[in-house]
PDB file of C-alpha atoms in Angstrom:
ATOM      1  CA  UNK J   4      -2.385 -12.970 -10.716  1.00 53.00           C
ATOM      2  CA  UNK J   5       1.441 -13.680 -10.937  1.00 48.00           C
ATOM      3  CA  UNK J   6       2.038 -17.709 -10.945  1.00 48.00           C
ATOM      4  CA  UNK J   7       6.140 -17.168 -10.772  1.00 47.00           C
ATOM      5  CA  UNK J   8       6.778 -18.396  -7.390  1.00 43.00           C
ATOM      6  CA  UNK J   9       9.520 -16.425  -7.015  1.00 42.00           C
ATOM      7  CA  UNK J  10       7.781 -13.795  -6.441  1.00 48.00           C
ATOM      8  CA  UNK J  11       5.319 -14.706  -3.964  1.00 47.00           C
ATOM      9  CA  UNK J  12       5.592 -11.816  -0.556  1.00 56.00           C
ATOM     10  CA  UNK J  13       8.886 -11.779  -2.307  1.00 69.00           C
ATOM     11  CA  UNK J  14       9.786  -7.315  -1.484  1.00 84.00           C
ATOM     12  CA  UNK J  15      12.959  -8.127  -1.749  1.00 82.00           C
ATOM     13  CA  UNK J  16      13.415  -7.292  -5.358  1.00 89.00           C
ATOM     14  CA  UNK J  17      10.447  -5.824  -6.195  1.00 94.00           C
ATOM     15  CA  UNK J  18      10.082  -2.422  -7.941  1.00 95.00           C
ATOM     16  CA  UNK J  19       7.554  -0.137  -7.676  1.00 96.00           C
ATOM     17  CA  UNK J  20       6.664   0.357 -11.851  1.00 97.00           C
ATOM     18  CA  UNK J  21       4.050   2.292 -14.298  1.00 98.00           C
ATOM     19  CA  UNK J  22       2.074   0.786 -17.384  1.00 97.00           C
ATOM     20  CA  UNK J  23       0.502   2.917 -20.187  1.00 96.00           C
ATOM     21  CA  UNK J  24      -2.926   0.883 -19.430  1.00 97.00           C
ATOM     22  CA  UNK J  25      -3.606   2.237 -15.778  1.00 97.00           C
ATOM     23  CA  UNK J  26      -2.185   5.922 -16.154  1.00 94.00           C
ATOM     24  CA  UNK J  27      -1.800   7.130 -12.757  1.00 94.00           C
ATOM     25  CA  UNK J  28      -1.601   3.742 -10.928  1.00 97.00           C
ATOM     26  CA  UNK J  29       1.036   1.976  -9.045  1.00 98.00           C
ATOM     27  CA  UNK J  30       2.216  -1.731  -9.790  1.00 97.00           C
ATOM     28  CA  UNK J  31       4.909  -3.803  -8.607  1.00 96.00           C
ATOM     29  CA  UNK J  32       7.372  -5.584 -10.894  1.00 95.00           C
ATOM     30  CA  UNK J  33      10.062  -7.789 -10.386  1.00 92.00           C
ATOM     31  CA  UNK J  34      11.135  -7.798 -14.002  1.00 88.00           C
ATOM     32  CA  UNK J  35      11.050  -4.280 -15.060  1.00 88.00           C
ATOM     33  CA  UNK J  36       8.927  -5.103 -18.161  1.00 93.00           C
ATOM     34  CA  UNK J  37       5.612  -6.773 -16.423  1.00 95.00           C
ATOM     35  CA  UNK J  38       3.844  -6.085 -13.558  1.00 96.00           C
ATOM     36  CA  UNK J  39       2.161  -8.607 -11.478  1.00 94.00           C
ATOM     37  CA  UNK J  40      -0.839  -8.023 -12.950  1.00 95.00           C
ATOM     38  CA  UNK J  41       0.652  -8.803 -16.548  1.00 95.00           C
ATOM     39  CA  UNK J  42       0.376  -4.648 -17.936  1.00 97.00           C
ATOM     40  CA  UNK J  43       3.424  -3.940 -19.791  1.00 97.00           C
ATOM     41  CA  UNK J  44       5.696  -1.552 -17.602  1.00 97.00           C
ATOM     42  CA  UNK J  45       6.864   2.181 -19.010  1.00 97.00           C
ATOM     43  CA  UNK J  46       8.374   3.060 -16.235  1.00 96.00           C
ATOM     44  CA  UNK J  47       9.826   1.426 -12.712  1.00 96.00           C
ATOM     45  CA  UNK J  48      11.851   2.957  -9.856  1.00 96.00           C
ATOM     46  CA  UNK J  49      14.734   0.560  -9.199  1.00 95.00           C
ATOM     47  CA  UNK J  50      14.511  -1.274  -6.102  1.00 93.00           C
ATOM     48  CA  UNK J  51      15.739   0.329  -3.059  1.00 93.00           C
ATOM     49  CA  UNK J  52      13.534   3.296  -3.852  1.00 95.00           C
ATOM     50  CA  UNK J  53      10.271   0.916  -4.040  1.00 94.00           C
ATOM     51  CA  UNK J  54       8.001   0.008  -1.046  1.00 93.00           C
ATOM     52  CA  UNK J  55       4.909  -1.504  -0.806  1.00 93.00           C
ATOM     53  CA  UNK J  56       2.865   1.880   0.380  1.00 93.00           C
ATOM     54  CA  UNK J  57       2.927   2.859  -2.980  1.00 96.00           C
ATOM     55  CA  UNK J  58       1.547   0.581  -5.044  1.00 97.00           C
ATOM     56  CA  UNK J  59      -2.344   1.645  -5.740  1.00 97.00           C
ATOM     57  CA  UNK J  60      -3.049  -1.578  -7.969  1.00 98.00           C
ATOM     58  CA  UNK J  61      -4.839  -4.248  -5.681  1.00 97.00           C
ATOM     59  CA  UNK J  62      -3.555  -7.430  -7.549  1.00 96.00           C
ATOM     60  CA  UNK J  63      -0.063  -6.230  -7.475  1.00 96.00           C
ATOM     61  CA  UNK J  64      -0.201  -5.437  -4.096  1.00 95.00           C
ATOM     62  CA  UNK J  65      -1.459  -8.686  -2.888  1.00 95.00           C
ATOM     63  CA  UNK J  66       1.226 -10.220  -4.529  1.00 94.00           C
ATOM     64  CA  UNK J  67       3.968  -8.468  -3.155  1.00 94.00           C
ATOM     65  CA  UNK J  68       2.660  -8.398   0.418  1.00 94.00           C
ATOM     66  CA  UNK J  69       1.270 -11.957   0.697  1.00 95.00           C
ATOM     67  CA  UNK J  70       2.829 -14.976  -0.180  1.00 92.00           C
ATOM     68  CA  UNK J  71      -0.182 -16.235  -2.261  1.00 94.00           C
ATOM     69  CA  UNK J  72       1.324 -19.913  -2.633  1.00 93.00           C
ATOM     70  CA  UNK J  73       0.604 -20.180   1.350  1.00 94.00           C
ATOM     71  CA  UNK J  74      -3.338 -19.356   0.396  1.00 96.00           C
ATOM     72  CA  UNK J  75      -3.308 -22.177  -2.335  1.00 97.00           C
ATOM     73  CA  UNK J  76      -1.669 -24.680  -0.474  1.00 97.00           C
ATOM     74  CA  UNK J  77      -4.233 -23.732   2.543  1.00 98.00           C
ATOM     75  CA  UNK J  78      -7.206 -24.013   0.169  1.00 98.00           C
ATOM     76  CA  UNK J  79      -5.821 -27.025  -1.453  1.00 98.00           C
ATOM     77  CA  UNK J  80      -5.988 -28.776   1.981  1.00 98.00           C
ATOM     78  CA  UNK J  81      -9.733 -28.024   1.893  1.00 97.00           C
ATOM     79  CA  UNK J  82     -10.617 -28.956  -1.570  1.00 98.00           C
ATOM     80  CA  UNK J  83      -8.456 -32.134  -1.684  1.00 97.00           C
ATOM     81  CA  UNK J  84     -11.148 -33.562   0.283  1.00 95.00           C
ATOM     82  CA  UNK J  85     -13.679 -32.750  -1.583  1.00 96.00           C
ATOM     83  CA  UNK J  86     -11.931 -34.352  -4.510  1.00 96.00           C
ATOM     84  CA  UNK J  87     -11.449 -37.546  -2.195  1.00 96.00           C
ATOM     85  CA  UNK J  88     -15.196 -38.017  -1.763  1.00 95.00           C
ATOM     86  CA  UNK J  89     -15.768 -37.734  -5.540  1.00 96.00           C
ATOM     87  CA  UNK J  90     -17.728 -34.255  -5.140  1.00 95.00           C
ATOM     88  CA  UNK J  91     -15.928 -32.158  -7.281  1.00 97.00           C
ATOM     89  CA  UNK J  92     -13.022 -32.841 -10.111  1.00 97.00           C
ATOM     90  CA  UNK J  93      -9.673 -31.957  -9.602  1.00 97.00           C
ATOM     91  CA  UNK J  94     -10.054 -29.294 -12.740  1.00 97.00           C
ATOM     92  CA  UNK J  95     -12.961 -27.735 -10.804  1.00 98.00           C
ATOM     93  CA  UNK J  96     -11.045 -27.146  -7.536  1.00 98.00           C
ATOM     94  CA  UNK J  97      -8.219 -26.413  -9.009  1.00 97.00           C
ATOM     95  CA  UNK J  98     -10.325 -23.403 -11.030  1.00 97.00           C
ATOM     96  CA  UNK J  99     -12.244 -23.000  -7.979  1.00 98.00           C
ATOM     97  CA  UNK J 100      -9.487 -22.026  -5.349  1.00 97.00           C
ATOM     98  CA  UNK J 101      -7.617 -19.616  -8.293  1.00 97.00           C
ATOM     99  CA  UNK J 102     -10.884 -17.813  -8.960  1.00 97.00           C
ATOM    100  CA  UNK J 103     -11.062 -17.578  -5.133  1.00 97.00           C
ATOM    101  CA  UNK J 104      -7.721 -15.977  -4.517  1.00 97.00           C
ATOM    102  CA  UNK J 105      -8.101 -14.158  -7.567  1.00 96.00           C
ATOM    103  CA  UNK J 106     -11.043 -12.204  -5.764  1.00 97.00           C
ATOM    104  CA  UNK J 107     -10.179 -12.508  -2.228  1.00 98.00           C
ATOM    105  CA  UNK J 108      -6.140 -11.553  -2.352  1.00 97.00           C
ATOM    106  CA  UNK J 109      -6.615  -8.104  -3.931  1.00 98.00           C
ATOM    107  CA  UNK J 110      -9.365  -7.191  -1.455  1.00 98.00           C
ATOM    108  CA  UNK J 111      -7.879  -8.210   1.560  1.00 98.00           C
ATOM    109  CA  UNK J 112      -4.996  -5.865   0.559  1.00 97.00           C
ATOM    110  CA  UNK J 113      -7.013  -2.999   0.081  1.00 97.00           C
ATOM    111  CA  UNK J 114      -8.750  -3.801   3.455  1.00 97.00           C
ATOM    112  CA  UNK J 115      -5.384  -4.207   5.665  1.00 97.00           C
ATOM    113  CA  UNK J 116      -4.022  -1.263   4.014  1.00 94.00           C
ATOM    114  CA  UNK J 117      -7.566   0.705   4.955  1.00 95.00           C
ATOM    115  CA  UNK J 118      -6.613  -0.839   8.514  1.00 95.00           C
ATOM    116  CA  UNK J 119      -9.042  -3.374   8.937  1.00 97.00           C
ATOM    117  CA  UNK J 120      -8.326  -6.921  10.954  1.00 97.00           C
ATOM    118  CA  UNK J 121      -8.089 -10.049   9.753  1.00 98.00           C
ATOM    119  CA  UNK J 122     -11.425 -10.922  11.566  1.00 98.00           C
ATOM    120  CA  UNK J 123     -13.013  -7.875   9.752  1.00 98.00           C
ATOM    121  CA  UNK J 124     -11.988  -9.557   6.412  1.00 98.00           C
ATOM    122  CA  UNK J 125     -13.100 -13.035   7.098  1.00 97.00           C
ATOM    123  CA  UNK J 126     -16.099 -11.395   8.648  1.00 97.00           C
ATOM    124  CA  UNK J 127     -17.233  -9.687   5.609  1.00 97.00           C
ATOM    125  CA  UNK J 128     -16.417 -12.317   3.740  1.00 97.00           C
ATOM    126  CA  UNK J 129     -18.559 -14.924   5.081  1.00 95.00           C
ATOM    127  CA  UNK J 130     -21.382 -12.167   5.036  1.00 95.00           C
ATOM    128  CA  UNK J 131     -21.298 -11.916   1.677  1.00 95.00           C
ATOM    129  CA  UNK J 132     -19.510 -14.758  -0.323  1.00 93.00           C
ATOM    130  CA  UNK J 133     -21.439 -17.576   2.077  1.00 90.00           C
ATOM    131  CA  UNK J 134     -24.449 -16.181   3.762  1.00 90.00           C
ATOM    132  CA  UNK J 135     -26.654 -19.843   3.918  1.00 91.00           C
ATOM    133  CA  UNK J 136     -25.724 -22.986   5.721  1.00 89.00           C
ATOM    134  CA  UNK J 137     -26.622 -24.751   2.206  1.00 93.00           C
ATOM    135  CA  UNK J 138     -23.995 -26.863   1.206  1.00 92.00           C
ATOM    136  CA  UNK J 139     -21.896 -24.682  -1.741  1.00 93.00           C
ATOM    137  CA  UNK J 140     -21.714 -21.666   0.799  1.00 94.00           C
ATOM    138  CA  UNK J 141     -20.324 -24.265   3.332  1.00 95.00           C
ATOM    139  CA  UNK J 142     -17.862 -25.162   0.475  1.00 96.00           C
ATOM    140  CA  UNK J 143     -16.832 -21.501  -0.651  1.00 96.00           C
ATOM    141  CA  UNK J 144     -16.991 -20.555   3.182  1.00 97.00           C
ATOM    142  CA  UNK J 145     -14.339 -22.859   3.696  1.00 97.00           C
ATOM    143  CA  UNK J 146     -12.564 -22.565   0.601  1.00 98.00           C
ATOM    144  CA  UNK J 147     -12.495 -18.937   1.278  1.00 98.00           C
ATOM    145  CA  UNK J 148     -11.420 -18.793   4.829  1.00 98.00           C
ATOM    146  CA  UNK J 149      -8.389 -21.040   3.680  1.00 98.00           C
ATOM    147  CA  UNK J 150      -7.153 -18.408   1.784  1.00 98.00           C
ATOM    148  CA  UNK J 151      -7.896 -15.543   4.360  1.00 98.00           C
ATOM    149  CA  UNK J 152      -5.520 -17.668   6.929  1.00 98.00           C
ATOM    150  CA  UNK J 153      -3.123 -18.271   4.168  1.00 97.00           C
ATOM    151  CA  UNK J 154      -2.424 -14.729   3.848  1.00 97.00           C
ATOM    152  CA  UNK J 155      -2.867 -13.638   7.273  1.00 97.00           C
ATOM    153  CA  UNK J 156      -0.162 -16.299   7.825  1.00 95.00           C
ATOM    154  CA  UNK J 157       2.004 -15.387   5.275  1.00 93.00           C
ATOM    155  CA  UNK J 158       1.545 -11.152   5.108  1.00 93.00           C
ATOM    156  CA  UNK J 159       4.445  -9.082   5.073  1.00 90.00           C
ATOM    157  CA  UNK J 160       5.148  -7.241   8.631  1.00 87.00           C
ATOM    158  CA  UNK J 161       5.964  -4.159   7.251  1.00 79.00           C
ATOM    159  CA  UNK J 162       3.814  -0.982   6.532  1.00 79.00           C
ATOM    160  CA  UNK J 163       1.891  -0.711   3.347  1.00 76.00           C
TER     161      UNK J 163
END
């Protein structure tokens, strides 16, 4: 996913753009030569003929729709005490919550954009991310329902 923070939810300036390595898919860019995903861009419509309802690619999508520095600083609250008690490193959360978002962020798009809630998201993910009451599904649960309120929080109010 995209780490340039200004382009977090950011539509204002984003243009819907094609890569070579996904023929018939949909990114967004905000640089006209990457997309968010990091595929080099062939093509891009300039921006007041791009909207979010037509980007196809998942990661790209999340990252124009949600402002994914919300979901990190939401998951950082959880794993920062975690780190406090000496359970797990700062490296490890740090990995931890960008793997999570990394897998969460793209799927919640596709689900909001199918139509489903935010409790249908969190729902599913609990279900299958952090079925037991052991402690590491406790952990991701947690972890992972940061996220899901950071970008519930944060999602753009438009259509898409």
């Amino acid at each position: 996913m995209n780490h340039d923070d200004l382009r977090y939810g950011n539509l204002k300036h984003m243009q819907t753009a094609w890569s070579e390595l996904t023929p018939g898919e949909v990114h967004a860019s905000w640089s006209g030569h990457l997309t968010a995903c990091g595929k080099p861009v062939i093509e891009a419509k300039p921006v007041y003929e791009s909207h979010p309802r037509d980007i196809t690619c998942a990661e790209c999508g999340a990252t124009a729709v949600f402002d994914l520095n919300t979901a990190r600083e939401h998951a950082k609250a959880v794993t920062e005490k975690y780190e406090a008690s000496g359970a797990i490193t700062h490296t490890f959360a740090f990995s931890f919550r960008e793997d999570a978002l990394v897998a969460i962020a793209p799927k919640a798009f596709e689900m909001r954009r199918k139509g489903d809630s935010w409790n249908k998201i969190a729902t599913d993910f609990v279900l299958i991310a952090a079925p037991d009451k052991d402690g590491t599904s406790m952990f991701v649960g947690k972890v992972g329902m940061a996220i899901i309120d950071g970008l519930k929080e944060s999602e753009f109010q438009g259509s898409y």
